[in-house]
Every structure is written in structure tokens, then in C-alpha cells.
Short mmCIF file of C-alpha atoms and ligand atoms in Angstrom, two decimals:
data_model
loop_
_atom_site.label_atom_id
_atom_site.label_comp_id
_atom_site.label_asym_id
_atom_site.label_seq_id
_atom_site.Cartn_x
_atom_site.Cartn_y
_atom_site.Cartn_z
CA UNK A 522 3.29 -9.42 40.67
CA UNK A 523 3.58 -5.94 39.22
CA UNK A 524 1.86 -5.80 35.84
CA UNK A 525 4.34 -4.78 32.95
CA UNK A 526 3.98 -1.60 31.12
CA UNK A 527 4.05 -1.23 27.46
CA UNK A 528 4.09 1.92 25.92
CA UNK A 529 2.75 1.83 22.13
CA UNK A 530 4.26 5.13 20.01
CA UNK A 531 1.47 5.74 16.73
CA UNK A 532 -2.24 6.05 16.61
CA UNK A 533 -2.65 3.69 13.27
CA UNK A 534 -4.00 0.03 13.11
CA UNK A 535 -0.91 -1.60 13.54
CA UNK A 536 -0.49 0.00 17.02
CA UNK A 537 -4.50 -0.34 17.89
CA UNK A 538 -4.74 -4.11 17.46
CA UNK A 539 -1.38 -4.60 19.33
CA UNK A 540 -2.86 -2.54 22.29
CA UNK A 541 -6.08 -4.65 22.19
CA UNK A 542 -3.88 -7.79 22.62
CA UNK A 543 -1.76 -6.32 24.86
CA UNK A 544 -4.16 -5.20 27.24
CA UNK A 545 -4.99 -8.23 28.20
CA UNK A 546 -1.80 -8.58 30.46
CA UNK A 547 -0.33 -5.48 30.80
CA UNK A 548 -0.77 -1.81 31.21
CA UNK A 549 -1.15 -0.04 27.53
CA UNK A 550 -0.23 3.53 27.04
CA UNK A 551 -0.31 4.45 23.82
CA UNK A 552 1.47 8.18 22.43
CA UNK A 553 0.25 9.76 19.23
CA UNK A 554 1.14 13.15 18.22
CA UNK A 555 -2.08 14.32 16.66
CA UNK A 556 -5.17 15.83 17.90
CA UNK A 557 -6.75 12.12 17.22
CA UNK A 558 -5.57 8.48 16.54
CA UNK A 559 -6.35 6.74 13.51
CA UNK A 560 -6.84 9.69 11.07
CA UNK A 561 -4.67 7.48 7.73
CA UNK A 562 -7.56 5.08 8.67
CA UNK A 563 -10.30 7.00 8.03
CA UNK A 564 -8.89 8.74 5.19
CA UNK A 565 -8.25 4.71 3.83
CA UNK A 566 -12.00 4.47 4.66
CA UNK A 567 -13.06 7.29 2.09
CA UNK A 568 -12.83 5.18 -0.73
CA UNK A 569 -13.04 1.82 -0.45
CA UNK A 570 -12.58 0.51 2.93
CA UNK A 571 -10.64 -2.40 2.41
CA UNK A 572 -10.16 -3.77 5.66
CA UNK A 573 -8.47 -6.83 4.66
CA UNK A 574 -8.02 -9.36 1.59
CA UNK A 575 -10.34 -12.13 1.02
CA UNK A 576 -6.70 -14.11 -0.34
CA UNK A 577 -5.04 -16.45 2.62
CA UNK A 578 -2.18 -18.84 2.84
CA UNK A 579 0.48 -18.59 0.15
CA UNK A 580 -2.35 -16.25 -2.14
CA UNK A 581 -2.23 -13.92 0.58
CA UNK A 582 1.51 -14.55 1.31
CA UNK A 583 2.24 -14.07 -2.36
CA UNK A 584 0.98 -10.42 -2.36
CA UNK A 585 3.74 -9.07 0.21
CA UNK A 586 7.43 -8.18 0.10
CA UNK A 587 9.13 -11.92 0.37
CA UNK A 588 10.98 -11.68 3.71
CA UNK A 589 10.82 -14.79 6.31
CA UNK A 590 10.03 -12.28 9.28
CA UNK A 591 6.99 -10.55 7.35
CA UNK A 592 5.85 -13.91 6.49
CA UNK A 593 5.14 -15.12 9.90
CA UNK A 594 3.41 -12.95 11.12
CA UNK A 595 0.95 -12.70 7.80
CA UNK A 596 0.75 -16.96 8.68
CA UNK A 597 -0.10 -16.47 12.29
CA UNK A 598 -2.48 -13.51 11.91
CA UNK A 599 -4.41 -13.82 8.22
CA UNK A 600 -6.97 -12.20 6.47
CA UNK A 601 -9.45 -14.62 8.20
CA UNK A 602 -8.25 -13.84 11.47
CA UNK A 603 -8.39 -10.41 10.71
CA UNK A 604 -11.96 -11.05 10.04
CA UNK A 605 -12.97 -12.87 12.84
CA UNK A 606 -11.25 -9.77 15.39
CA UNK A 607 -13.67 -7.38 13.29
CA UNK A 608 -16.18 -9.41 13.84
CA UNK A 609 -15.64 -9.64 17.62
CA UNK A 610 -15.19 -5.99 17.95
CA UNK A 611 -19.18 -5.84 15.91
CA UNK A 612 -17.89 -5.05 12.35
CA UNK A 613 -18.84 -7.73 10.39
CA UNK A 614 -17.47 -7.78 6.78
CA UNK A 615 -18.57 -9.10 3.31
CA UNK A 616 -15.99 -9.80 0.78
CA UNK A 617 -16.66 -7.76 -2.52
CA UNK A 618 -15.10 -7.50 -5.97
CA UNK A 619 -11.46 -9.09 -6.49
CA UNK A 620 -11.30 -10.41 -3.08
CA UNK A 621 -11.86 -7.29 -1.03
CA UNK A 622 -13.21 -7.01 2.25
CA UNK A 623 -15.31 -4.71 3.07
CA UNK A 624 -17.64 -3.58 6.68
CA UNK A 625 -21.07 -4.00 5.57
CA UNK A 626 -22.50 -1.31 3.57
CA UNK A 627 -24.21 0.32 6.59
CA UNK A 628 -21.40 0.73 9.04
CA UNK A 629 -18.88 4.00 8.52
CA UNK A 630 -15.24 4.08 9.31
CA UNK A 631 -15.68 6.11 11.81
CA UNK A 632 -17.63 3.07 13.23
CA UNK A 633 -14.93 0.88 12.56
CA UNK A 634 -12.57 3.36 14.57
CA UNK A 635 -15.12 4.49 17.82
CA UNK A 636 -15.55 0.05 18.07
CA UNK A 637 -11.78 -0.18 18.62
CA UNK A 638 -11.83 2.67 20.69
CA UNK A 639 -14.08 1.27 22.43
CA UNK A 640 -12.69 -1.59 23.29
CA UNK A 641 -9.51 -0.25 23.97
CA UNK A 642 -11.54 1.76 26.49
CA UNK A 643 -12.92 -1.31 28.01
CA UNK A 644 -9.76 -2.68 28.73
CA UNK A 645 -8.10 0.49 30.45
CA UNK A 646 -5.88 0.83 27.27
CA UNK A 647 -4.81 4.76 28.26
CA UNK A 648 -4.62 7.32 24.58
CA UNK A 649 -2.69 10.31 25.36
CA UNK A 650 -2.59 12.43 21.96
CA UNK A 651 -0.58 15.24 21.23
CA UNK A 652 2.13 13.50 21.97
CA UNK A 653 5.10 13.33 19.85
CA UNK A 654 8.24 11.24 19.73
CA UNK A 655 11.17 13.51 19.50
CA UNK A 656 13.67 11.08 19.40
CA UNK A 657 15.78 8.66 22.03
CA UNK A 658 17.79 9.68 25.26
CA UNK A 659 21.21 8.18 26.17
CA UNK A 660 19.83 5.38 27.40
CA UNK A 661 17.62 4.52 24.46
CA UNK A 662 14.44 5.29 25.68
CA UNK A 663 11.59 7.75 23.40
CA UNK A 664 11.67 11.20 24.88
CA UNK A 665 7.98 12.66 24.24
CA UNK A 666 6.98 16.10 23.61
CA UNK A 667 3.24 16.87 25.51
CA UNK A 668 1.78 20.03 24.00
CA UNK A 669 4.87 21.89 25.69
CA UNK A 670 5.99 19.30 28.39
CA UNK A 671 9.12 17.23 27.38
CA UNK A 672 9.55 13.48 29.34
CA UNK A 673 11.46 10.54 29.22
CA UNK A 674 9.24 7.22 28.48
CA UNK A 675 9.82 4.18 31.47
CA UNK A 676 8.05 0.97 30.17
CA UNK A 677 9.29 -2.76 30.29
CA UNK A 678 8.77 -2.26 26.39
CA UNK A 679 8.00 0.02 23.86
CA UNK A 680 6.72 -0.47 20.41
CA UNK A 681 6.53 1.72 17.40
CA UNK A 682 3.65 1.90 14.53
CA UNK A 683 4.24 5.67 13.00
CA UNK A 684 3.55 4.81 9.90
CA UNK A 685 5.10 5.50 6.28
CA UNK A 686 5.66 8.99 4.95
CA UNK A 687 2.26 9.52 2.78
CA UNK A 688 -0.98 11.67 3.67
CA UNK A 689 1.50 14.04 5.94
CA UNK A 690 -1.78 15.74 6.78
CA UNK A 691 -2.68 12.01 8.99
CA UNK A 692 0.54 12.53 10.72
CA UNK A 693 2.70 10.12 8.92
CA UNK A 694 5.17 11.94 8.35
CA UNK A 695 8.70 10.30 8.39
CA UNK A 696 10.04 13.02 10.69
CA UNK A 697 11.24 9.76 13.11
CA UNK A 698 13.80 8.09 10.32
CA UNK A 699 16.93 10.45 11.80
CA UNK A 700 15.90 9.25 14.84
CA UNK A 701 16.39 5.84 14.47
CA UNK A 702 19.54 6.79 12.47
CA UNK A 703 21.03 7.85 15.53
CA UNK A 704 20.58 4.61 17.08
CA UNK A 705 22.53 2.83 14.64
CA UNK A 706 19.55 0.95 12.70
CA UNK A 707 19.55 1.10 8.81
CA UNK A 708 16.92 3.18 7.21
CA UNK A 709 15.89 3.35 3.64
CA UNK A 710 14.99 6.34 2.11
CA UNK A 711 10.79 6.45 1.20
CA UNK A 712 9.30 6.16 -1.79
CA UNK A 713 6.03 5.87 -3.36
CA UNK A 714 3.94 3.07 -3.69
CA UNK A 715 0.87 2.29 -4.86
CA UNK A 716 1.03 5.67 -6.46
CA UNK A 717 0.20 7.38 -10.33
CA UNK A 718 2.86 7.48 -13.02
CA UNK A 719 4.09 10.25 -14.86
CA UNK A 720 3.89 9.11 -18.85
CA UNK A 721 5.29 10.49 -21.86
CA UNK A 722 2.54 10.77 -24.58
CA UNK A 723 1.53 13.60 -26.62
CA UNK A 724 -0.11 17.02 -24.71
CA UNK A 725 -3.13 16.50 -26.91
CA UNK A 726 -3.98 13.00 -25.42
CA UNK A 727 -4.31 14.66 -21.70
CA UNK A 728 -5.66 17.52 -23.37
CA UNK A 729 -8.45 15.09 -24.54
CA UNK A 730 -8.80 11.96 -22.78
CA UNK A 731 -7.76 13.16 -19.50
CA UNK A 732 -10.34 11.76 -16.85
CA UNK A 733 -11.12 8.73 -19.07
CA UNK A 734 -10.64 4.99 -18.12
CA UNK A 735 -9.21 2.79 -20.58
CA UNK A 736 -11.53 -0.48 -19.79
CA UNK A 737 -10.71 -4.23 -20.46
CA UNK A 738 -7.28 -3.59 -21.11
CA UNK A 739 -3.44 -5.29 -19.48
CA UNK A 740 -0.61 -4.28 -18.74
CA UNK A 741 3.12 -6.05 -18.37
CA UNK A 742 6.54 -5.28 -17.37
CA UNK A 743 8.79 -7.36 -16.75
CA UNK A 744 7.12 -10.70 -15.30
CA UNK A 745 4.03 -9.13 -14.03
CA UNK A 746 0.65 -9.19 -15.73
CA UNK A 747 -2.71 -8.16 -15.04
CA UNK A 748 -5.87 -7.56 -16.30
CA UNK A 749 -8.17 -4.24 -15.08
CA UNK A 750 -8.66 -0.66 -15.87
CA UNK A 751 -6.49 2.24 -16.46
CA UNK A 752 -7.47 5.74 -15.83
CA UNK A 753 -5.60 8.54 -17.94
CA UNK A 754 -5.16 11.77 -15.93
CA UNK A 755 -3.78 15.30 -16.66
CA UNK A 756 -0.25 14.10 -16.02
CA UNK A 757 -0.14 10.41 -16.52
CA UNK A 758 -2.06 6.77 -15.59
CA UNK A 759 -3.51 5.96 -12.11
CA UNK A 760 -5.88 3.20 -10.79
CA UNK A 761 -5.86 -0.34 -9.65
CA UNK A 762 -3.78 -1.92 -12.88
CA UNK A 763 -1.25 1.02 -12.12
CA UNK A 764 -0.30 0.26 -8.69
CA UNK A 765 0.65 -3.27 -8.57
CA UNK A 766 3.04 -2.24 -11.20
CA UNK A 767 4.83 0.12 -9.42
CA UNK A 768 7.55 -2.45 -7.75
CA UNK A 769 8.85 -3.54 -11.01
CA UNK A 770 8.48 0.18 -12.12
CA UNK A 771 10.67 1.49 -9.01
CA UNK A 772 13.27 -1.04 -9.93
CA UNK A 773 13.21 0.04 -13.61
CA UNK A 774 13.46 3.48 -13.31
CA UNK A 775 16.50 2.47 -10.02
CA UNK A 776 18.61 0.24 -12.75
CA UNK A 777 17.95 2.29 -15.76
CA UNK A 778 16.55 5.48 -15.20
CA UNK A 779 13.89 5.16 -17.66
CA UNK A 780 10.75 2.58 -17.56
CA UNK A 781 8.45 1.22 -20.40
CA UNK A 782 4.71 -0.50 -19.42
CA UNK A 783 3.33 -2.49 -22.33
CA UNK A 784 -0.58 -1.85 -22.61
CA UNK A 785 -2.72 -4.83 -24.21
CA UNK A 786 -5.64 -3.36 -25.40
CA UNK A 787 -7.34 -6.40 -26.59
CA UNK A 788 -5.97 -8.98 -23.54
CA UNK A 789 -9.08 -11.60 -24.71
CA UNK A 790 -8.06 -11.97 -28.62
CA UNK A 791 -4.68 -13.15 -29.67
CA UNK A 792 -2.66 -11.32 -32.30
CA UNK A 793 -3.92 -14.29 -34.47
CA UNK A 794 -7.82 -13.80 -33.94
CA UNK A 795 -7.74 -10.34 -34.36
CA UNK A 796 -6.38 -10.62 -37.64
CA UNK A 797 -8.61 -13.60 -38.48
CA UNK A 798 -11.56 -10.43 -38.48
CA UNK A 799 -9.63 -8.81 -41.11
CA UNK A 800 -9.54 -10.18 -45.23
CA UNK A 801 -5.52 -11.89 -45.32
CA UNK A 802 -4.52 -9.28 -43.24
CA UNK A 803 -5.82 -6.19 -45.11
CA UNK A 804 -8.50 -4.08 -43.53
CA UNK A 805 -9.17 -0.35 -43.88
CA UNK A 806 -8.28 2.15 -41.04
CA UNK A 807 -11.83 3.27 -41.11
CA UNK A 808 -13.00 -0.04 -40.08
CA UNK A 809 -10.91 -0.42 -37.03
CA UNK A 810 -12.75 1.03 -34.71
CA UNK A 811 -15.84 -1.36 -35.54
CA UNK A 812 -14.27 -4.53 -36.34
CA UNK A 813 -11.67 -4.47 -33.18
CA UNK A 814 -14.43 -2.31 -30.74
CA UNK A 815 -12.17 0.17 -29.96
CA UNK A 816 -12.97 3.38 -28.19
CA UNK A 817 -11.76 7.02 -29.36
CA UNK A 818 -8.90 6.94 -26.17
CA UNK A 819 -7.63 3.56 -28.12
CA UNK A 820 -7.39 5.04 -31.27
CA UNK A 821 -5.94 8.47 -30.70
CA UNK A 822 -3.03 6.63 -28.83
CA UNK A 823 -2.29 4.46 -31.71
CA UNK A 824 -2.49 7.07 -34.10
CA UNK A 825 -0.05 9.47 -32.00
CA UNK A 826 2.44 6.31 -31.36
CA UNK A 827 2.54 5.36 -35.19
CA UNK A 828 3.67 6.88 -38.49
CA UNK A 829 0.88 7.55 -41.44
CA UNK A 830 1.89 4.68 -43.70
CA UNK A 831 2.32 2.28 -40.82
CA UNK A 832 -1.07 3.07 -39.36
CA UNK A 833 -2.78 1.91 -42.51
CA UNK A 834 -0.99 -1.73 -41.92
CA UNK A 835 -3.40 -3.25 -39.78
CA UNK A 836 -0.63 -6.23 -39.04
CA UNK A 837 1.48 -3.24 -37.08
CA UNK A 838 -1.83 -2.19 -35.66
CA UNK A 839 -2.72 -5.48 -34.42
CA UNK A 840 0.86 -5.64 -33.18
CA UNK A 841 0.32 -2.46 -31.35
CA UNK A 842 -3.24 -3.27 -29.90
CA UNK A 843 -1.54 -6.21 -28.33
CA UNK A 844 1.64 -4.23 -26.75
CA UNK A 845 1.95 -0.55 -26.85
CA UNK A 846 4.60 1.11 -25.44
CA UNK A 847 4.59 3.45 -22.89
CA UNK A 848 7.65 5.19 -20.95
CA UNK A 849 7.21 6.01 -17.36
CA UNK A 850 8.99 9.26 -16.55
CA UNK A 851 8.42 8.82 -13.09
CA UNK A 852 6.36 7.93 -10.06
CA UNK A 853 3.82 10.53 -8.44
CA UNK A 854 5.48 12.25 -5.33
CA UNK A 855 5.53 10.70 -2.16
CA UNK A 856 3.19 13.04 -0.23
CA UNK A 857 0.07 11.90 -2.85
CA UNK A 858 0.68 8.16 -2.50
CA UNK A 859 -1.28 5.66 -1.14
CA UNK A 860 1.70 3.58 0.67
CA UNK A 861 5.40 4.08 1.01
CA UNK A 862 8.34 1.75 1.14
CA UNK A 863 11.47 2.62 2.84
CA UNK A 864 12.00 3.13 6.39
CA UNK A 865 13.37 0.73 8.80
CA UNK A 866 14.95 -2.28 6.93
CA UNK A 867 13.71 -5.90 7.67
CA UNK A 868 17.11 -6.90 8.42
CA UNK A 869 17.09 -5.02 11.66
CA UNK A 870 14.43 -6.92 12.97
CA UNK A 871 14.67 -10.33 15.22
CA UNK A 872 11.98 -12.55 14.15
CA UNK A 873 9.54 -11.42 16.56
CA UNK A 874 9.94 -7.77 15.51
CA UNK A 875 12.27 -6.34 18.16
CA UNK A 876 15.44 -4.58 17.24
CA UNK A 877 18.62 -6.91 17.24
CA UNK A 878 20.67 -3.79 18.70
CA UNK A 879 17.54 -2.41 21.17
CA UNK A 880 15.68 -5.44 22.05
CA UNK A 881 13.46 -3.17 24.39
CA UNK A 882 12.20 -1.46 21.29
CA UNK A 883 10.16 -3.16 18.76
CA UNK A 884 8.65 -1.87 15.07
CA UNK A 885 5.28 -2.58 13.21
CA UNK A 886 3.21 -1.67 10.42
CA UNK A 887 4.05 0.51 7.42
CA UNK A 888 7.46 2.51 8.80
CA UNK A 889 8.97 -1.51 8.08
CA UNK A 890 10.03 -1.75 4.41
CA UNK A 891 7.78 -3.74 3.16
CA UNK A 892 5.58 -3.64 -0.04
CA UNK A 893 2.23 -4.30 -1.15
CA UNK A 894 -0.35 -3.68 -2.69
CA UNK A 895 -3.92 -2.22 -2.50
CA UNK A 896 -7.08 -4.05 -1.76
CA UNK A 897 -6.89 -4.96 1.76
CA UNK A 898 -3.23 -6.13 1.66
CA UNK A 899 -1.88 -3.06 3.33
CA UNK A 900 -4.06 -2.66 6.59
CA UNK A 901 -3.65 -7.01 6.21
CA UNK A 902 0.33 -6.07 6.85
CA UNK A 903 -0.01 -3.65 9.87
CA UNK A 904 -2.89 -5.92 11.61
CA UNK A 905 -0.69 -9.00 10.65
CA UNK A 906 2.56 -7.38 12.02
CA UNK A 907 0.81 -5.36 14.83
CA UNK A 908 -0.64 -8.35 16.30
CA UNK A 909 1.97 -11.06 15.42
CA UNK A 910 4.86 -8.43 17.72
CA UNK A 911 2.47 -8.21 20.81
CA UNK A 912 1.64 -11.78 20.61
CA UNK A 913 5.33 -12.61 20.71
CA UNK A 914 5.79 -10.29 23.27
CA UNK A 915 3.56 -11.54 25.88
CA UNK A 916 4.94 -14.56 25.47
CA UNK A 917 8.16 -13.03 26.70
CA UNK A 918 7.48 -10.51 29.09
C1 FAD B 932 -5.89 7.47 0.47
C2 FAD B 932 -5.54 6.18 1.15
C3 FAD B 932 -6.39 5.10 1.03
C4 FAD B 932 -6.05 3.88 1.63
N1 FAD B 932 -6.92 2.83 1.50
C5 FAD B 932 -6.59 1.63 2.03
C6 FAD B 932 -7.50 0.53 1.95
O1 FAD B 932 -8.65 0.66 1.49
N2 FAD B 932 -7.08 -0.68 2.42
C7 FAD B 932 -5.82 -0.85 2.98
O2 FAD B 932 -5.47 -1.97 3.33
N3 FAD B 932 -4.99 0.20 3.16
C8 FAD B 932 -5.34 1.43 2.69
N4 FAD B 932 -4.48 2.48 2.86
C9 FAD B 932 -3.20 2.27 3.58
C10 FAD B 932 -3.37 2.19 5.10
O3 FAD B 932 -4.23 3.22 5.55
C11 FAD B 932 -1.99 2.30 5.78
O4 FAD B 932 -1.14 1.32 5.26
C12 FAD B 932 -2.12 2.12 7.30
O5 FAD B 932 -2.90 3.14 7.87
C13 FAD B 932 -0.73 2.16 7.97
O6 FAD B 932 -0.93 1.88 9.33
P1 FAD B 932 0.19 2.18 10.43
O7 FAD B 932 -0.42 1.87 11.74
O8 FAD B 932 1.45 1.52 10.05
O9 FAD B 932 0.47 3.76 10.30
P2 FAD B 932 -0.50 5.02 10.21
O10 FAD B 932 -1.90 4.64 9.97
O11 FAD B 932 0.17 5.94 9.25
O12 FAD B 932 -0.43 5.61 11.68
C14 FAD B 932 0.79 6.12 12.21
C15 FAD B 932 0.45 7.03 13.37
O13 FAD B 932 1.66 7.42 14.00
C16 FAD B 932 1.58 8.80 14.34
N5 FAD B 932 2.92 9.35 14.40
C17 FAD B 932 3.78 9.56 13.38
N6 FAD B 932 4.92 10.12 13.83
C18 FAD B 932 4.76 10.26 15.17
C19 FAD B 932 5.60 10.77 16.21
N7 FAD B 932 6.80 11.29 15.94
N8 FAD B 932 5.15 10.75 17.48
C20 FAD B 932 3.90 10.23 17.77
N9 FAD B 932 3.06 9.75 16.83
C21 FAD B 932 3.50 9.76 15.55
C22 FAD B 932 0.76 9.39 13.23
O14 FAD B 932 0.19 10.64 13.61
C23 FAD B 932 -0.25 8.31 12.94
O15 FAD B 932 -1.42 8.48 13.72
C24 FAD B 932 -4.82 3.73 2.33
C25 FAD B 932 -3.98 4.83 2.48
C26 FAD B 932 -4.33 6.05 1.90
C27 FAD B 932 -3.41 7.23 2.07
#
């Protein structure tokens, strides 16, 4: 019987673990337009490479967009599965701080990347780069652009993993949305996630404190809470308590066109044992800094967010320690972010990720709009939805 032929369009993880499954029983082409396949990857690995999250069943279910279809395929392929595929491919992992898992300290990304390569290799898994997706032909199929050849893709199926619209240097670009416009499948526009916010305090706080973490602190909007570390930058707050924020930020800024994070500078006292180091509720300003530890960054914000006479009431200090205000302009542009949302909506999708109106075409990893955030949980969603498609697939091809 003549093998089937899938052809795979994007050079990211979600498209590289559906080849390696894929291989198995079929013949794997996969298009990317760059020069190379994989480059968000390695930028992801510059940091911290968090290849997946330590969290599993509804912990690591919790952490993503709440839609049945994304669901199923985090329960069928999980962090631990992503694990034991590393593993299998010679990248064994460790799981650091807050869950995150990590290669061991020795082995690079571009490890990470030549072992998949590898195997993809091994199983005659053919990489054609510079090969872009220019959109579909009347019959639906991707027409792809070769350096200055033009051609119509034939495969039994074809899958897509081009990624969100972030990093345009790593190819994901977003230039495919129109495309799928013209085939009748709703598209939402992109936006940042897991991104900085733009703040409004005073020019002499970036002037000063710009660069400096603000330690041991929380922050809330709406329902969410967390504890961590903010960093203040030249236009704003970044870092890991930012990010997870963002959703109810987004929605904030959708519904009301203005947003307000509440920093808790003191998340281990209560408003009640802070003032139980003062005398009845009297203390000087000059013993704040000592009797509450707070560092300069602390300080100058309260003093800039409160008037004279009320800064010497160390009841509407406490008060402040415990929630200060701070409006979000807006989010950092797309381009710098670390994820997008948008794309192509969930509701497009049949349960095992092929369109309802072009069942021959199917859609994975980060151009779905989905949402979550960083520490592992975003190359958890492309793995989980990469593999979760092919598996599907096989079964029905
Ligand atoms: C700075 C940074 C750090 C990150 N760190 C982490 C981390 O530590 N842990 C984590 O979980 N996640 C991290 N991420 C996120 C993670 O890298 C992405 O979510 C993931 O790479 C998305 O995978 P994907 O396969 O969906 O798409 P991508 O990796 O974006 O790959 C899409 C591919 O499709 C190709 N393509 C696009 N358009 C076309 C076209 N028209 N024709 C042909 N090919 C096309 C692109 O060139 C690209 O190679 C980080 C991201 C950034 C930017």
C-alpha cells in the first residue's frame, strides 16, 4: 500500500515533534521559509530553556487557555511525556526553580535542536527551507514559494505550526493570517503576551530605579495573585510576576481602556502586624525604612504616590505597603513579546485539530489562540498540540 504523505508547513517544535511521530507511518516533508528551522527555539533557549513544566494533570491544565480541544491534547501528551520524548531523543532534564524544566546544565539548545534533527534525519523526515507559504490555490491546497520557484503542495494532509507573530527576526511573522482569511476561518487579531507594561509613575522613578528589581513583593488584579519579583525598566515593569498578569491586564485595558495592578510590598505581614511594629499606630517617617525593611525603590514610590501630610500617617502607609496602585498604560508591542495570542480561533478546530471547513488542513502550536504563560507552559502547548494532531491523524489516515 502506498505510504501517505504529510506535508508539515513551520520549522518550530510544534511541527518537529509532529514530524517525529509522523514519520513513523508516513512520508514527512516539512516547508519552512527560513534559512534554518527552529530559530524561536533557540532564541527561547537563551535564557532559560524551559522545555516544559514540572506541573501535570489539572496543575498543568490550569495554566492554559480553558478550551475542551486544548485540553486534550495537554491530557494525552503532558509535561511528563514531554519529558520522557526528551529523554529518548538523549536530553535528559532536571526540574529547577518553580517547577521548570530544564536540559541539564551541560547540554546547549543547539543540542536540543541538532538531537531532533537528528532523529528526524533517521527517520527520512525530508527539511526543505526557504520555503514559504504564500497562501492557498482554488482547491485549497498551500502554494509554496522555493527561493524563486512557485508550486502547488499534493499531500494526503497538511499541517500548519507557523507560529505567533513575536521575534519577526525567527520568522514568526503573522504574514499567513490573510491567508487563512481567505479561506473563510476566523482569525483574531495578535497581541502580546507574556510581555512588559507600560506604567504611569513619575519620570524621576525610571530616572532612578530603572534596572532595579523590586524583591519579595505581589501583585493582584482582579482574581489573580502571585508572589515573585518585579523589575522596573526605563518605560515600565517586566519579569516573571508581570507576565502572568497580562490576561487579566488585556481584558482590562479591552473593557475599560485603562488598567490598575495593586503591588503588595510586604505580601508576608498583614496590615495588622505591620502596625503591631509601630507604638498605637504612630511611628516616625524616618523609621520606616528600618522598622518595615524597605528598600530606597519602596520608598521613593510611596513618597511620589502620597501627599506630605498623608505620608507622615503610617496607617495610610501601611495601607499603601499592602496595595499600591499602579495604572497600566499599555502592553509592550507585539514584536518584543515573548508569546502572542490571536490567530486562528479554537472554534475552527474539530477536536483533533483539523479545520471543520478544510478537514485536509490541520493547525498546531502558537498561531492557535491560546494563552499561557512562561516557564515551560508555552513549548508544553506546541509539543502537547503538535503531538496530540499527528497522533490523531495516524489514527485516521
Ligand atoms: C525570547 C523568548 C523566550 C522564550 N522562552 C521560552 C521558554 O523558556 N519556554 C517556553 O516554553 N517557551 C518559550 N518561548 C516561547 C516558545 O519559543 C514559542 O511558544 C514556540 O517556539 C512556538 O512554537 P511554534 O512551533 O508554534 O512556532 P515557532 O517556533 O514560532 O515556529 C514557526 C515556524 O514557522 C515558520 N514560518 C512562519 N511563517 C511561515 C510561512 N509563511 N511559510 C513557511 N514557514 C513559515 C517560521 O519561520 C518558524 O520557523 C520563548 C519565546 C521567546 C520569543
Amino acid at each position: 500500500m502506498r505510504k501517505k504523505k504529510v506535508v508539515l508547513i513551520g520549522g518550530g517544535p510544534a511541527c518537529l515533534i509532529a514530524a517525529d511521530l509522523l514519520a513513523d507511518h508516513c512520508d514527512v516533508i516539512i516547508y519552512e521559509k527560513g534559512k534554518t528551522i527552529g530559530r524561536k527555539f533557540l532564541v527561547a533557549g537563551k535564557g532559560g530553556f524551559n522545555l516544559t513544566n514540572f506541573a501535570s494533570g489539572d496543575l498543568l491544565l490550569n495554566h492554559f487557555t480553558d478550551h475542551p480541544i486544548l485540553q486534550s491534547a495537554l491530557q494525552s501528551f503532558d509535561s511528563v511525556k514531554t519529558r520522557a520524548w526528551l529523554h529518548e531523543l538523549g536530553i535528559p532534564t532536571f526540574v529547577g526553580s518553580s517547577g521548570r524544566v530544564f536540559p541539564l546544565p551541560d547540554i546547549k539548545p543547539a543540542t536540543v535542536l541538532s538531537s531532533i534533527k537528528s532523529r528526524l534525519k533517521e527517520k527520512g523526515v525530508h527539511i526543505a527551507v526557504n520555503s514559504a507559504f504564500i497562501g492557498f490555490n482554488t482547491s485549497h491546497f498551500p502554494m509554496i514559494k522555493q527561493n524563486t520557484e512557485t508550486f502547488d503542495v499534493e499531500a494526503d494532509h497538511i499541517i500548519f505550526g507557523l507560529g505567533g507573530a513575536s521575534w519577526s527576526k525567527t520568522g514568526s511573522t503573522g504574514d499567513w493570517l490573510s491567508y487563512f482569511e481567505a479561506l473563510g476561518i476566523k482569525t483574531l487579531p495578535f497581541e502580546a503576551s507574556n510581555c512588559g507594561i507600560h506604567v504611569d509613575l513619575p519620570a524621576h522613578i525610571f530616572a532612578q530605579f530603572a534596572g532595579t528589581p523590586i524583591k519579595n513583593c505581589a501583585l493582584s488584579i482582579d482574581e489573580h495573585y502571585a508572589k515573585g519579583e518585579v523589575l522596573l525598566t526605563n518605560y515600565g515593569l517586566e519579569g516573571n510576576l508581570i507576565y502572568p498578569s497580562v490576561p487579566f491586564i488585556r481584558k482590562q485595558l479591552a473593557s475599560r481602556k485603562e488598567a490598575t495592578v495593586y503591588l503588595d510590598f510586604k505580601p508576608n505581614n498583614t496590615r495588622a502586624s505591620l502596625l503591631e511594629k509601630t507604638k498605637n499606630g504612630t511611628l516616625e517617617s524616618k523609621h520606616y525604612k528600618s522598622t518595615f525593611r524597605l528598600d530606597a525603590v519602596t520608598i521613593n514610590l510611596l513618597k511620589s504616590a502620597m501627599r506630605k501630610e498623608d505620608y507622615l500617617n503610617v496607617i495610610l502607609v501601611v495601607e499603601k505597603l499592602k496595595a499600591f496602585p499602579i495604572k497600566v498604560q499599555s502592553l509592550r508591542p507585539i514584536e518584543e513579546a515573548i508569546s502572542t495570542v490571536g490567530g486562528i480561533s479554537l472554534e475552527e478546530l474539530n477536536p483533533d485539530f483539523t479545520l471543520k471547513k478544510h478537514p485536509h488542513l490541520s493547525v498546531i502550536g502558537e498561531m492557535l489562540n491560546w494563552d499561557a504563560p512562561t516557564g515551560g507552559f508555552l513549548l508544553q502547548g506546541c509539543f502537547s498540540t503538535g503531538y496530540f494532531a499527528s497522533k490523531q491523524l495516524m489514527n485516521e489516515l
